[in-house]
Amino acid sequence: MHIGFLGLGNMGGPMARNLLKAGHSVSVFDPSNQAVAVLVEAGAQAATSPAAIAQAQVDAIVTMLPAATQVKQVYLGQDGLLAHVRPGVLLIDSSTIDPLSAREVAAQAAAQGNPMLDAPVSGGTGGAAAGTLTFMVGGEVADFDRAGPILAAMGKNIVHCGASGNGQVAKIANNMLLGISMVGVAEAMALGVALGMDAKVLAGIINTSSGRCWSSEINNPFPGVLENAPASRGYSGGFGTDLMLKDLGLATEAARHARQPVLLGAAAQQLYQSFSLQGNGGLDFSAVIKLYRKEA
Ligand code: NAD
């Protein structure tokens, strides 16, 4: 298959590389010449604009962009994809954006004969490199089936979540819970240690008891509990606080539109926001435990 790929950042770069590895022909665009050069080195063809990707004889186009502003610009802009793409070309947006924007862009694409799926991912940069991402996909079943071979080259779990926008709904609901659970684990670990418990023993109890969750077991925020967690290397690598903040912002904004209360989601957003303001936006989000502890 010939696939167009736009947005070759921390996630998109390795994802496009996996499409090449699977034997697809890939045309790429990114405003960063360096990001394009790396993919060309790996066998991709360079394009100079979104329009050039749309005008190449592609069967499908995948986008992996920072936020809704760029997604709207790339698809709906004057010289964007929709203005130039042939009818029938399958469009897949894997960026994490709000469900309303995803539905709006997909509706405009469908109106001109281009099926479009929202297919945000979880699994981080490690999953992108290893080709083991989870794709949460919203859109028509027939289009989901058509996207199968493309998504399978980049991911392991590919789940149809329902109609257009529902991939984004699944993504932001999961990440809101993750943001909340990390704060909960941080609070409990800090309390236990302040009251005299050994952090490793406490984590062991939690992880064999009812408080167990991903944030306690796989990414425990207390330094030294897990050798390979970001907490044990100064909170470097991992999932940045500012990325968590972005996803909590999407969740609370979507909740506002739906008039749905997200009491803990909003509180977690404010915690990460003040933590980011203190200059910690680049640290793994588990570093939020610093709000509860005196610096050693
Ligand atoms: P990134 O900032 O590393 O990459 C974004 C890329 O998009 C950059 O290379 C940038 O030059 C490019 N870009 C910007 N404007 C563009 C345009 N108009 N046309 C084409 N390319 C353009 O971001 P990332 O970490 O790769 O994340 C991409 C998306 O994936 C985001 O929506 C993010 O929330 C989501 N996501 C990230 C992670 C993660 O761990 N990094 C995990 C899951 C989901």
CSV table of C-alpha atoms in Angstrom, one decimal, residues 9-265:
chain,number,residue,atom,x,y,z
A,9,GLY,CA,7.7,13.6,16.1
A,10,ASN,CA,8.4,11.4,19.0
A,11,MET,CA,5.5,9.1,18.2
A,12,GLY,CA,4.9,9.7,14.4
A,13,GLY,CA,8.6,9.1,13.5
A,14,PRO,CA,8.8,5.5,14.8
A,15,MET,CA,5.2,4.8,13.6
A,16,ALA,CA,6.1,5.8,10.0
A,17,ARG,CA,9.2,3.7,10.3
A,18,ASN,CA,7.1,0.6,11.2
A,19,LEU,CA,4.9,1.1,8.1
A,20,LEU,CA,8.1,1.0,6.0
A,21,LYS,CA,9.3,-2.1,7.9
A,22,ALA,CA,6.0,-3.8,7.1
A,23,GLY,CA,6.7,-3.3,3.4
A,24,HIS,CA,4.4,-0.3,2.7
A,25,SER,CA,5.5,2.6,0.5
A,26,VAL,CA,5.4,5.8,2.6
A,27,SER,CA,5.4,9.5,1.7
A,28,VAL,CA,6.1,11.8,4.6
A,29,PHE,CA,5.7,15.4,5.5
A,30,ASP,CA,6.7,17.4,8.6
A,31,PRO,CA,7.8,21.1,8.9
A,32,SER,CA,11.0,19.8,10.5
A,33,ASN,CA,13.4,19.0,7.7
A,34,GLN,CA,15.5,16.9,10.1
A,35,ALA,CA,12.5,14.7,11.0
A,36,VAL,CA,11.8,14.2,7.3
A,37,ALA,CA,15.5,13.4,6.6
A,38,VAL,CA,15.5,10.6,9.2
A,39,LEU,CA,12.6,8.9,7.5
A,40,VAL,CA,14.0,9.4,4.0
A,41,GLU,CA,17.1,7.6,5.2
A,42,ALA,CA,14.9,4.7,6.3
A,43,GLY,CA,13.3,4.5,2.8
A,44,ALA,CA,10.4,7.0,2.8
A,45,GLN,CA,9.7,9.6,0.1
A,46,ALA,CA,9.8,13.2,1.1
A,47,ALA,CA,6.8,15.6,0.4
A,48,THR,CA,7.0,19.3,0.7
A,49,SER,CA,3.5,20.0,2.0
A,50,PRO,CA,0.2,18.4,3.1
A,51,ALA,CA,-1.1,19.1,-0.4
A,52,ALA,CA,1.8,17.2,-2.0
A,53,ILE,CA,1.0,14.2,0.2
A,54,ALA,CA,-2.7,14.4,-0.9
A,55,GLN,CA,-1.7,14.7,-4.5
A,56,ALA,CA,0.6,11.7,-4.4
A,57,GLN,CA,-1.2,8.4,-5.4
A,58,VAL,CA,-1.7,7.4,-1.8
A,59,ASP,CA,-4.3,4.8,-0.6
A,60,ALA,CA,-4.4,6.2,2.9
A,61,ILE,CA,-3.1,9.0,5.0
A,62,VAL,CA,-2.1,8.9,8.7
A,63,THR,CA,-1.6,12.0,10.8
A,64,MET,CA,0.2,12.2,14.2
A,65,LEU,CA,0.1,15.9,15.2
A,66,PRO,CA,0.4,17.8,18.5
A,67,ALA,CA,-3.2,19.0,19.0
A,68,ALA,CA,-6.5,19.9,17.5
A,69,THR,CA,-5.2,23.3,16.1
A,70,GLN,CA,-2.7,21.5,13.9
A,71,VAL,CA,-5.2,18.7,12.9
A,72,LYS,CA,-7.7,21.3,11.7
A,73,GLN,CA,-5.0,23.2,9.9
A,74,VAL,CA,-3.6,20.1,8.2
A,75,TYR,CA,-7.0,18.7,7.1
A,76,LEU,CA,-9.2,21.8,6.7
A,77,GLY,CA,-6.7,24.6,5.9
A,78,GLN,CA,-6.8,26.3,2.5
A,79,ASP,CA,-3.9,24.2,1.2
A,80,GLY,CA,-4.7,21.2,3.5
A,81,LEU,CA,-5.4,17.6,2.9
A,82,LEU,CA,-9.2,17.8,2.2
A,83,ALA,CA,-8.7,20.5,-0.5
A,84,HIS,CA,-6.5,18.1,-2.5
A,85,VAL,CA,-7.1,14.5,-1.7
A,86,ARG,CA,-8.9,12.1,-4.1
A,87,PRO,CA,-12.3,10.8,-3.0
A,88,GLY,CA,-12.0,7.3,-1.4
A,89,VAL,CA,-8.6,7.8,0.2
A,90,LEU,CA,-8.8,6.6,3.8
A,91,LEU,CA,-7.9,9.2,6.4
A,92,ILE,CA,-6.6,8.2,9.9
A,93,ASP,CA,-5.9,10.7,12.6
A,94,SER,CA,-3.9,9.3,15.5
A,95,SER,CA,-3.3,12.6,17.4
A,96,THR,CA,-4.9,12.9,20.8
A,97,ILE,CA,-7.6,15.7,20.4
A,98,ASP,CA,-11.0,16.5,21.7
A,99,PRO,CA,-13.9,14.2,20.4
A,100,LEU,CA,-15.9,17.2,19.1
A,101,SER,CA,-13.0,18.4,16.8
A,102,ALA,CA,-12.4,14.8,15.7
A,103,ARG,CA,-16.1,14.5,14.7
A,104,GLU,CA,-16.1,17.8,13.0
A,105,VAL,CA,-13.1,17.0,10.8
A,106,ALA,CA,-14.4,13.5,10.0
A,107,ALA,CA,-17.8,14.9,9.0
A,108,GLN,CA,-16.2,17.3,6.5
A,109,ALA,CA,-14.1,14.5,5.1
A,110,ALA,CA,-17.1,12.1,4.8
A,111,ALA,CA,-19.1,14.9,3.0
A,112,GLN,CA,-16.5,14.9,0.2
A,113,GLY,CA,-16.2,11.2,0.0
A,114,ASN,CA,-13.2,10.5,2.2
A,115,PRO,CA,-13.8,8.0,5.1
A,116,MET,CA,-12.0,9.1,8.3
A,117,LEU,CA,-11.2,7.4,11.5
A,118,ASP,CA,-10.0,8.8,14.8
A,119,ALA,CA,-7.4,6.4,16.1
A,120,PRO,CA,-5.5,7.8,19.1
A,121,VAL,CA,-2.9,5.5,20.8
A,122,SER,CA,-1.6,4.5,24.1
A,123,GLY,CA,1.7,2.9,24.8
A,124,GLY,CA,4.0,5.9,24.6
A,125,THR,CA,7.2,6.3,22.6
A,126,GLY,CA,8.4,2.8,23.6
A,127,GLY,CA,5.2,1.2,22.1
A,128,ALA,CA,5.6,3.4,19.0
A,129,ALA,CA,9.1,2.1,18.5
A,130,ALA,CA,8.3,-1.5,19.2
A,131,GLY,CA,5.1,-1.5,17.1
A,132,THR,CA,3.0,-2.5,20.1
A,133,LEU,CA,0.7,0.5,20.5
A,134,THR,CA,-3.0,0.2,21.4
A,135,PHE,CA,-5.2,1.9,18.9
A,136,MET,CA,-8.6,3.2,20.1
A,137,VAL,CA,-10.6,3.7,16.9
A,138,GLY,CA,-13.8,5.6,16.2
A,139,GLY,CA,-15.6,5.4,12.8
A,140,GLU,CA,-17.5,3.1,10.5
A,141,VAL,CA,-16.8,-0.7,10.9
A,142,ALA,CA,-16.0,-1.0,7.1
A,143,ASP,CA,-13.4,1.7,7.4
A,144,PHE,CA,-12.0,0.1,10.6
A,145,ASP,CA,-11.6,-3.2,8.7
A,146,ARG,CA,-9.9,-1.4,5.8
A,147,ALA,CA,-7.5,0.3,8.2
A,148,GLY,CA,-6.6,-3.1,9.8
A,149,PRO,CA,-3.3,-3.8,7.9
A,150,ILE,CA,-2.1,-0.3,8.4
A,151,LEU,CA,-2.7,-0.1,12.1
A,152,ALA,CA,-1.4,-3.7,12.6
A,153,ALA,CA,2.0,-2.6,11.3
A,154,MET,CA,2.2,0.0,14.2
A,155,GLY,CA,0.2,-1.6,17.0
A,156,LYS,CA,-0.8,-4.8,18.8
A,157,ASN,CA,-4.2,-4.1,20.3
A,158,ILE,CA,-6.6,-2.5,17.7
A,159,VAL,CA,-10.0,-1.8,19.2
A,160,HIS,CA,-13.1,-0.5,17.5
A,161,CYS,CA,-14.7,1.9,20.1
A,162,GLY,CA,-17.8,2.8,18.1
A,163,ALA,CA,-18.8,5.8,16.0
A,164,SER,CA,-16.6,8.7,14.9
A,165,GLY,CA,-15.0,10.5,17.9
A,166,ASN,CA,-15.3,7.5,20.3
A,167,GLY,CA,-11.6,6.6,19.9
A,168,GLN,CA,-10.8,10.0,21.5
A,169,VAL,CA,-13.5,9.4,24.1
A,170,ALA,CA,-11.8,6.2,25.2
A,171,LYS,CA,-8.4,7.8,25.2
A,172,ILE,CA,-9.3,10.8,27.3
A,173,ALA,CA,-11.5,8.7,29.8
A,174,ASN,CA,-8.5,6.3,30.3
A,175,ASN,CA,-6.0,9.1,30.7
A,176,MET,CA,-8.2,11.0,33.1
A,177,LEU,CA,-8.4,7.9,35.3
A,178,LEU,CA,-4.6,7.5,35.0
A,179,GLY,CA,-4.0,11.1,36.1
A,180,ILE,CA,-6.3,10.6,39.1
A,181,SER,CA,-4.9,7.3,40.1
A,182,MET,CA,-1.3,8.6,40.0
A,183,VAL,CA,-2.3,11.4,42.4
A,184,GLY,CA,-4.0,8.8,44.7
A,185,VAL,CA,-1.0,6.6,44.8
A,186,ALA,CA,1.4,9.5,45.4
A,187,GLU,CA,-0.8,10.7,48.3
A,188,ALA,CA,-1.0,7.2,49.9
A,189,MET,CA,2.7,6.5,49.5
A,190,ALA,CA,3.7,9.9,50.9
A,191,LEU,CA,1.3,9.4,53.8
A,192,GLY,CA,2.6,5.9,54.6
A,193,VAL,CA,6.2,7.0,54.5
A,194,ALA,CA,5.6,10.1,56.6
A,195,LEU,CA,3.9,7.9,59.2
A,196,GLY,CA,7.0,5.7,59.4
A,197,MET,CA,6.6,2.9,56.8
A,198,ASP,CA,9.2,1.7,54.4
A,199,ALA,CA,8.2,2.7,50.8
A,200,LYS,CA,9.0,-0.7,49.3
A,201,VAL,CA,7.1,-2.6,51.9
A,202,LEU,CA,4.1,-0.3,51.6
A,203,ALA,CA,4.2,-0.6,47.8
A,204,GLY,CA,4.3,-4.4,48.2
A,205,ILE,CA,1.2,-4.3,50.4
A,206,ILE,CA,-0.7,-2.0,48.0
A,207,ASN,CA,0.2,-4.2,45.0
A,208,THR,CA,-1.2,-7.3,46.7
A,209,SER,CA,-4.2,-5.5,48.1
A,210,SER,CA,-7.2,-3.6,46.8
A,211,GLY,CA,-5.3,-0.3,46.2
A,212,ARG,CA,-3.3,-1.9,43.4
A,213,CYS,CA,-3.3,-0.2,40.0
A,214,TRP,CA,-0.9,0.7,37.1
A,215,SER,CA,0.4,3.7,39.0
A,216,SER,CA,1.3,1.7,42.0
A,217,GLU,CA,2.6,-1.4,40.3
A,218,ILE,CA,4.2,-0.4,37.0
A,219,ASN,CA,5.1,3.3,37.6
A,220,ASN,CA,5.2,3.8,41.3
A,221,PRO,CA,6.0,7.5,42.0
A,222,PHE,CA,8.1,6.8,45.1
A,223,PRO,CA,11.9,6.9,44.3
A,224,GLY,CA,13.6,3.5,44.7
A,225,VAL,CA,10.5,1.3,44.8
A,226,LEU,CA,10.8,0.2,41.2
A,227,GLU,CA,14.3,0.2,39.7
A,228,ASN,CA,13.1,0.9,36.2
A,229,ALA,CA,10.4,3.4,36.9
A,230,PRO,CA,11.0,7.1,36.1
A,231,ALA,CA,10.9,7.9,39.8
A,232,SER,CA,14.2,6.0,40.2
A,233,ARG,CA,16.0,8.1,37.6
A,234,GLY,CA,15.0,11.6,38.6
A,235,TYR,CA,11.6,11.3,36.8
A,236,SER,CA,13.2,11.5,33.3
A,237,GLY,CA,11.7,9.7,30.3
A,238,GLY,CA,8.2,8.3,30.7
A,239,PHE,CA,5.0,10.4,30.1
A,240,GLY,CA,5.6,14.1,30.6
A,241,THR,CA,3.5,16.1,33.1
A,242,ASP,CA,2.6,18.5,30.4
A,243,LEU,CA,1.3,15.7,28.2
A,244,MET,CA,-0.9,14.5,31.1
A,245,LEU,CA,-2.0,18.1,31.6
A,246,LYS,CA,-3.0,18.3,28.0
A,247,ASP,CA,-5.1,15.1,28.2
A,248,LEU,CA,-6.8,16.2,31.5
A,249,GLY,CA,-7.6,19.5,29.8
A,250,LEU,CA,-9.3,17.6,26.9
A,251,ALA,CA,-11.3,15.5,29.4
A,252,THR,CA,-12.5,18.4,31.5
A,253,GLU,CA,-13.4,20.4,28.4
A,254,ALA,CA,-15.3,17.5,26.9
A,255,ALA,CA,-17.0,17.1,30.3
A,256,ARG,CA,-18.0,20.8,30.3
A,257,HIS,CA,-19.7,20.3,26.8
A,258,ALA,CA,-21.5,17.2,28.0
A,259,ARG,CA,-22.5,18.9,31.4
A,260,GLN,CA,-20.9,15.9,33.1
A,261,PRO,CA,-19.2,16.3,36.5
A,262,VAL,CA,-15.6,15.3,36.7
A,263,LEU,CA,-14.8,16.3,40.2
A,264,LEU,CA,-11.6,14.3,40.7
A,265,GLY,CA,-10.5,14.9,37.0
